PDB file of C-alpha atoms in Angstrom:
ATOM      1  CA  GLU A  86     109.029  44.105  41.792  1.00 66.00           C
ATOM      2  CA  HIS A  87     110.867  44.390  45.017  1.00 70.00           C
ATOM      3  CA  LYS A  88     113.100  42.276  46.838  1.00 75.00           C
ATOM      4  CA  ARG A  89     111.623  40.792  49.924  1.00 77.00           C
ATOM      5  CA  GLN A  90     112.964  41.297  53.567  1.00 76.00           C
ATOM      6  CA  GLY A  91     114.462  38.066  54.512  1.00 80.00           C
ATOM      7  CA  VAL A  92     114.602  37.024  58.276  1.00 82.00           C
ATOM      8  CA  LEU A  93     116.185  33.578  59.516  1.00 83.00           C
ATOM      9  CA  ALA A  94     114.411  32.426  62.438  1.00 83.00           C
ATOM     10  CA  MET A  95     115.977  29.670  64.711  1.00 83.00           C
ATOM     11  CA  PHE A  96     113.985  27.844  67.665  1.00 84.00           C
ATOM     12  CA  LEU A  97     116.013  26.347  70.446  1.00 84.00           C
ATOM     13  CA  SER A  98     115.279  24.705  73.710  1.00 83.00           C
ATOM     14  CA  ASN A  99     117.447  24.115  76.764  1.00 86.00           C
ATOM     15  CA  ALA A 100     119.564  27.168  75.894  1.00 85.00           C
ATOM     16  CA  ILE A 101     120.679  29.525  78.534  1.00 86.00           C
ATOM     17  CA  LEU A 102     122.049  32.873  77.562  1.00 87.00           C
ATOM     18  CA  SER A 103     124.464  35.040  79.501  1.00 90.00           C
ATOM     19  CA  GLU A 104     124.228  38.839  79.668  1.00 91.00           C
ATOM     20  CA  ASN A 105     127.497  38.763  77.287  1.00 94.00           C
ATOM     21  CA  ASP A 106     125.573  36.557  74.847  1.00 91.00           C
ATOM     22  CA  LYS A 107     122.537  38.904  74.811  1.00 87.00           C
ATOM     23  CA  THR A 108     124.795  41.846  74.374  1.00 92.00           C
ATOM     24  CA  ARG A 109     126.572  40.267  71.493  1.00 93.00           C
ATOM     25  CA  ALA A 110     123.000  39.494  69.830  1.00 89.00           C
ATOM     26  CA  ARG A 111     122.083  42.952  70.074  1.00 86.00           C
ATOM     27  CA  GLU A 112     125.323  44.228  68.553  1.00 91.00           C
ATOM     28  CA  ALA A 113     125.031  41.608  65.720  1.00 89.00           C
ATOM     29  CA  ASN A 114     121.348  42.638  65.049  1.00 83.00           C
ATOM     30  CA  VAL A 115     120.054  39.432  66.295  1.00 86.00           C
ATOM     31  CA  VAL A 116     116.755  39.512  68.005  1.00 85.00           C
ATOM     32  CA  VAL A 117     116.259  37.049  71.001  1.00 85.00           C
ATOM     33  CA  PHE A 118     112.987  36.000  72.361  1.00 84.00           C
ATOM     34  CA  ASP A 119     112.517  33.974  75.250  1.00 83.00           C
ATOM     35  CA  GLN A 120     109.534  31.954  77.099  1.00 82.00           C
ATOM     36  CA  ARG A 121     107.893  35.459  78.378  1.00 81.00           C
ATOM     37  CA  ASP A 122     107.776  36.495  74.789  1.00 81.00           C
ATOM     38  CA  LEU A 123     106.270  33.195  73.638  1.00 82.00           C
ATOM     39  CA  ALA A 124     103.443  33.845  76.406  1.00 82.00           C
ATOM     40  CA  TYR A 125     103.111  37.401  75.173  1.00 80.00           C
ATOM     41  CA  TYR A 126     102.523  36.374  71.357  1.00 82.00           C
ATOM     42  CA  GLU A 127     100.143  33.572  72.494  1.00 83.00           C
ATOM     43  CA  SER A 128      98.233  35.994  74.474  1.00 80.00           C
ATOM     44  CA  LEU A 129      98.181  38.600  71.783  1.00 79.00           C
ATOM     45  CA  ILE A 130      96.817  36.191  69.152  1.00 83.00           C
ATOM     46  CA  SER A 131      93.984  35.041  71.469  1.00 81.00           C
ATOM     47  CA  HIS A 132      92.990  38.780  71.494  1.00 77.00           C
ATOM     48  CA  LEU A 133      93.665  40.067  68.099  1.00 78.00           C
ATOM     49  CA  GLY A 134      93.736  36.968  66.039  1.00 80.00           C
ATOM     50  CA  SER A 135      95.715  37.014  62.788  1.00 83.00           C
ATOM     51  CA  ALA A 136      96.541  40.612  63.158  1.00 83.00           C
ATOM     52  CA  ALA A 137      99.025  39.602  65.943  1.00 85.00           C
ATOM     53  CA  LYS A 138     101.398  38.389  63.154  1.00 86.00           C
ATOM     54  CA  TYR A 139     102.200  42.050  62.201  1.00 87.00           C
ATOM     55  CA  GLN A 140     103.288  42.766  65.689  1.00 83.00           C
ATOM     56  CA  PHE A 141     105.588  39.846  65.424  1.00 86.00           C
ATOM     57  CA  PHE A 142     106.950  41.102  62.045  1.00 86.00           C
ATOM     58  CA  ALA A 143     107.756  44.423  63.652  1.00 83.00           C
ATOM     59  CA  ASP A 144     109.737  42.609  66.366  1.00 83.00           C
ATOM     60  CA  MET A 145     111.781  40.722  63.792  1.00 84.00           C
ATOM     61  CA  MET A 146     112.355  43.640  61.587  1.00 83.00           C
ATOM     62  CA  PRO A 147     112.585  46.670  63.922  1.00 78.00           C
ATOM     63  CA  GLY A 148     112.449  49.766  61.596  1.00 78.00           C
ATOM     64  CA  LYS A 149     113.231  47.673  58.270  1.00 84.00           C
ATOM     65  CA  GLU A 150     111.305  49.329  55.330  1.00 86.00           C
ATOM     66  CA  VAL A 151     108.949  46.940  53.438  1.00 87.00           C
ATOM     67  CA  PRO A 152     108.232  48.027  49.926  1.00 84.00           C
ATOM     68  CA  GLY A 153     104.790  46.183  49.922  1.00 84.00           C
ATOM     69  CA  LEU A 154     103.606  48.450  52.505  1.00 87.00           C
ATOM     70  CA  ARG A 155     104.369  51.768  50.380  1.00 88.00           C
ATOM     71  CA  ILE A 156     100.921  53.745  50.238  1.00 90.00           C
ATOM     72  CA  ARG A 157     100.136  57.282  48.810  1.00 93.00           C
ATOM     73  CA  MET A 158      96.827  58.467  49.349  1.00 93.00           C
ATOM     74  CA  PRO A 159      94.815  61.965  49.252  1.00 94.00           C
ATOM     75  CA  ALA A 160      94.574  63.556  52.646  1.00 94.00           C
ATOM     76  CA  ILE A 161      93.491  66.606  54.344  1.00 91.00           C
ATOM     77  CA  ARG A 162      96.046  68.601  56.532  1.00 91.00           C
ATOM     78  CA  PHE A 163      94.795  70.686  59.383  1.00 89.00           C
ATOM     79  CA  LYS A 164      95.731  72.199  62.863  1.00 87.00           C
ATOM     80  CA  MET A 165      93.888  71.187  65.935  1.00 84.00           C
ATOM     81  CA  GLY A 166      95.079  72.129  69.345  1.00 83.00           C
ATOM     82  CA  GLY A 167      98.453  73.259  68.123  1.00 82.00           C
ATOM     83  CA  SER A 168      99.042  69.701  66.392  1.00 85.00           C
ATOM     84  CA  THR A 169      99.195  68.896  62.712  1.00 89.00           C
ATOM     85  CA  CYS A 170      96.345  66.443  61.851  1.00 90.00           C
ATOM     86  CA  TYR A 171      95.701  64.658  58.614  1.00 92.00           C
ATOM     87  CA  GLY A 172      92.118  63.201  57.550  1.00 92.00           C
ATOM     88  CA  PHE A 173      92.158  60.340  55.162  1.00 93.00           C
ATOM     89  CA  THR A 174      90.595  56.902  54.502  1.00 92.00           C
ATOM     90  CA  VAL A 175      92.235  53.579  54.184  1.00 92.00           C
ATOM     91  CA  SER A 176      91.630  50.083  54.191  1.00 92.00           C
ATOM     92  CA  PRO A 177      91.558  48.023  57.615  1.00 91.00           C
ATOM     93  CA  ASP A 178      93.646  45.563  55.775  1.00 92.00           C
ATOM     94  CA  TYR A 179      96.446  48.119  55.360  1.00 92.00           C
ATOM     95  CA  LEU A 180      96.092  49.655  58.866  1.00 91.00           C
ATOM     96  CA  LEU A 181      96.258  46.652  60.744  1.00 90.00           C
ATOM     97  CA  LYS A 182      99.899  45.900  59.138  1.00 90.00           C
ATOM     98  CA  ILE A 183     101.063  49.279  60.423  1.00 89.00           C
ATOM     99  CA  CYS A 184      99.178  49.703  63.748  1.00 86.00           C
ATOM    100  CA  TYR A 185     100.046  48.774  67.286  1.00 79.00           C
ATOM    101  CA  VAL A 186      98.038  49.486  70.435  1.00 72.00           C
ATOM    102  CA  SER A 187     100.883  50.227  72.703  1.00 64.00           C
ATOM    103  CA  HIS A 188     104.847  50.123  72.978  1.00 49.00           C
ATOM    104  CA  ARG A 189     106.027  46.394  73.740  1.00 52.00           C
ATOM    105  CA  SER A 190     108.550  46.405  76.392  1.00 50.00           C
ATOM    106  CA  LYS A 191     110.483  43.528  75.425  1.00 48.00           C
ATOM    107  CA  GLY A 192     110.686  40.852  78.329  1.00 49.00           C
ATOM    108  CA  LYS A 193     108.105  42.497  80.130  1.00 53.00           C
ATOM    109  CA  ALA A 194     104.836  40.763  80.918  1.00 53.00           C
ATOM    110  CA  SER A 195     103.189  44.085  81.874  1.00 52.00           C
ATOM    111  CA  ASP A 196     102.281  44.903  78.283  1.00 56.00           C
ATOM    112  CA  ILE A 197     100.222  41.661  77.923  1.00 54.00           C
ATOM    113  CA  ASP A 198      98.087  43.075  80.637  1.00 58.00           C
ATOM    114  CA  ALA A 199      97.629  46.274  78.937  1.00 57.00           C
ATOM    115  CA  TYR A 200      96.360  44.594  75.820  1.00 54.00           C
ATOM    116  CA  GLN A 201      93.827  42.608  78.088  1.00 50.00           C
ATOM    117  CA  ARG A 202      92.825  45.867  79.595  1.00 59.00           C
ATOM    118  CA  MET A 203      92.625  47.871  76.306  1.00 62.00           C
ATOM    119  CA  VAL A 204      91.108  44.959  73.869  1.00 71.00           C
ATOM    120  CA  SER A 205      87.801  43.027  74.965  1.00 76.00           C
ATOM    121  CA  ARG A 206      87.426  39.792  72.793  1.00 78.00           C
ATOM    122  CA  THR A 207      83.619  40.002  73.722  1.00 83.00           C
ATOM    123  CA  ARG A 208      83.353  43.521  72.113  1.00 85.00           C
ATOM    124  CA  LEU A 209      85.418  42.498  69.200  1.00 85.00           C
ATOM    125  CA  THR A 210      83.055  39.615  68.471  1.00 86.00           C
ATOM    126  CA  LYS A 211      80.120  42.072  68.546  1.00 90.00           C
ATOM    127  CA  ILE A 212      81.792  44.501  66.327  1.00 90.00           C
ATOM    128  CA  LYS A 213      82.781  41.673  63.976  1.00 89.00           C
ATOM    129  CA  ARG A 214      78.746  40.702  63.589  1.00 91.00           C
ATOM    130  CA  HIS A 215      78.090  44.221  62.908  1.00 91.00           C
ATOM    131  CA  ILE A 216      80.800  44.456  60.234  1.00 90.00           C
ATOM    132  CA  SER A 217      79.366  41.016  58.554  1.00 91.00           C
ATOM    133  CA  ASP A 218      75.936  42.567  58.719  1.00 90.00           C
ATOM    134  CA  LYS A 219      77.454  45.263  56.477  1.00 86.00           C
ATOM    135  CA  GLY A 220      77.539  47.884  59.044  1.00 85.00           C
ATOM    136  CA  PHE A 221      79.711  50.934  59.096  1.00 83.00           C
ATOM    137  CA  PHE A 222      81.521  53.298  61.555  1.00 86.00           C
ATOM    138  CA  PRO A 223      80.502  57.124  61.313  1.00 85.00           C
ATOM    139  CA  THR A 224      83.347  58.133  63.604  1.00 86.00           C
ATOM    140  CA  SER A 225      87.226  58.070  63.000  1.00 89.00           C
ATOM    141  CA  ILE A 226      89.730  56.049  64.475  1.00 89.00           C
ATOM    142  CA  VAL A 227      92.596  58.266  65.774  1.00 89.00           C
ATOM    143  CA  VAL A 228      96.136  57.305  65.209  1.00 89.00           C
ATOM    144  CA  ASN A 229      99.393  58.856  65.946  1.00 88.00           C
ATOM    145  CA  LEU A 230     102.098  59.039  62.899  1.00 87.00           C
ATOM    146  CA  GLU A 231     105.537  60.310  63.674  1.00 83.00           C
ATOM    147  CA  ALA A 232     106.492  63.206  61.638  1.00 83.00           C
ATOM    148  CA  LYS A 233     109.538  61.367  60.230  1.00 86.00           C
ATOM    149  CA  LYS A 234     107.593  58.530  59.103  1.00 87.00           C
ATOM    150  CA  ILE A 235     105.244  60.634  56.818  1.00 90.00           C
ATOM    151  CA  ARG A 236     105.389  62.854  53.897  1.00 92.00           C
ATOM    152  CA  PHE A 237     102.696  65.280  52.601  1.00 93.00           C
ATOM    153  CA  ASP A 238     102.609  66.889  49.255  1.00 91.00           C
ATOM    154  CA  GLN A 239     100.543  69.888  49.007  1.00 87.00           C
ATOM    155  CA  VAL A 240      98.558  70.125  45.622  1.00 86.00           C
ATOM    156  CA  ARG A 241      97.232  73.195  44.010  1.00 81.00           C
ATOM    157  CA  GLN A 242      94.448  74.633  45.950  1.00 78.00           C
ATOM    158  CA  GLU A 243      91.348  76.620  44.474  1.00 75.00           C
ATOM    159  CA  SER A 244      92.021  79.384  47.114  1.00 69.00           C
ATOM    160  CA  ASP A 245      94.759  80.087  49.578  1.00 64.00           C
ATOM    161  CA  GLY A 246      95.726  77.152  51.611  1.00 56.00           C
ATOM    162  CA  ASP A 247      94.302  77.793  55.279  1.00 63.00           C
ATOM    163  CA  GLU A 248      95.900  75.173  57.835  1.00 64.00           C
ATOM    164  CA  ASP A 249      92.858  76.145  60.005  1.00 67.00           C
ATOM    165  CA  CYS A 250      90.184  74.904  57.238  1.00 73.00           C
ATOM    166  CA  GLY A 251      92.501  72.308  55.800  1.00 83.00           C
ATOM    167  CA  VAL A 252      95.055  71.962  53.063  1.00 88.00           C
ATOM    168  CA  LEU A 253      94.365  69.270  50.314  1.00 90.00           C
ATOM    169  CA  GLY A 254      97.634  67.057  49.377  1.00 92.00           C
ATOM    170  CA  TRP A 255      98.849  63.476  48.975  1.00 95.00           C
ATOM    171  CA  LEU A 256     100.139  61.632  52.007  1.00 94.00           C
ATOM    172  CA  GLU A 257     102.716  58.974  52.135  1.00 94.00           C
ATOM    173  CA  ILE A 258     103.328  56.878  55.147  1.00 91.00           C
ATOM    174  CA  ARG A 259     106.629  55.083  55.790  1.00 89.00           C
ATOM    175  CA  PRO A 260     106.439  51.308  54.835  1.00 90.00           C
ATOM    176  CA  ALA A 261     107.393  49.679  57.695  1.00 88.00           C
ATOM    177  CA  TYR A 262     105.445  47.723  60.425  1.00 87.00           C
ATOM    178  CA  ARG A 263     104.572  49.372  63.634  1.00 84.00           C
ATOM    179  CA  THR A 264     104.333  52.976  62.267  1.00 87.00           C
ATOM    180  CA  ALA A 265     101.160  54.194  63.647  1.00 86.00           C
ATOM    181  CA  TRP A 266      99.941  53.939  67.363  1.00 85.00           C
ATOM    182  CA  ILE A 267      96.189  53.804  67.762  1.00 85.00           C
ATOM    183  CA  ILE A 268      95.204  56.159  70.216  1.00 84.00           C
ATOM    184  CA  ASP A 269      91.308  55.571  69.852  1.00 86.00           C
ATOM    185  CA  GLY A 270      89.236  52.950  67.942  1.00 86.00           C
ATOM    186  CA  GLN A 271      91.342  49.756  68.505  1.00 85.00           C
ATOM    187  CA  HIS A 272      88.234  47.672  68.513  1.00 87.00           C
ATOM    188  CA  ARG A 273      86.776  48.844  65.431  1.00 89.00           C
ATOM    189  CA  LEU A 274      90.265  48.170  63.780  1.00 89.00           C
ATOM    190  CA  PHE A 275      90.916  44.885  65.263  1.00 87.00           C
ATOM    191  CA  ALA A 276      87.522  43.347  64.594  1.00 88.00           C
ATOM    192  CA  TYR A 277      88.325  43.369  60.781  1.00 89.00           C
ATOM    193  CA  SER A 278      91.458  41.076  61.883  1.00 87.00           C
ATOM    194  CA  GLY A 279      90.894  37.902  59.643  1.00 85.00           C
ATOM    195  CA  HIS A 280      87.341  39.259  58.377  1.00 88.00           C
ATOM    196  CA  GLU A 281      86.769  38.707  54.643  1.00 88.00           C
ATOM    197  CA  ARG A 282      85.629  42.583  54.413  1.00 88.00           C
ATOM    198  CA  ALA A 283      89.254  43.819  55.710  1.00 89.00           C
ATOM    199  CA  ALA A 284      90.439  44.646  52.406  1.00 88.00           C
ATOM    200  CA  LYS A 285      87.073  46.041  50.766  1.00 88.00           C
ATOM    201  CA  SER A 286      86.038  48.410  53.712  1.00 89.00           C
ATOM    202  CA  LYS A 287      87.391  51.814  54.409  1.00 90.00           C
ATOM    203  CA  LEU A 288      88.222  53.494  57.848  1.00 90.00           C
ATOM    204  CA  ALA A 289      88.450  57.100  58.269  1.00 88.00           C
TER     205      ALA A 289
END
């Protein structure tokens, strides 16, 4: 129903780019990866599995909308500690596509270390077994969504809407990769990477 986003990728060897080349690439909206970027993605795959490809897509199409990621779901808006919060349930399969653990500083290896500290492969394996045994998670995953990347349409309330108690409505999230930053619950989410229950389960 929608035109797909197209990306042309070229793989080169023995190519040395000058700073002027890199500047011209940025001006032409060309994303340049180097050997350290390759090492980053290899490390990411070893930790996150197939979900790592969405981090790659986000780097290849920074900020571009992907119609296939459009979603509209019922949610409750409320206030907590002066911040606006939303409570909703969504499939891990969708959340894996829009979430990231930490900002990636391109060309810096420090972010690879950050993933290694944050995501434990041993812990992921244990949680995957829990999911395979039809286990569920009684606690919520906490993500940060930028206000400009969401839309909330309040619906008619049976009583006056009270932000402290919660307001019912429909939540839309901007259809793009890397729109949600995981604050808590990355192991619960990334354990669904490549799992057959990723599309069938729900996370709050």
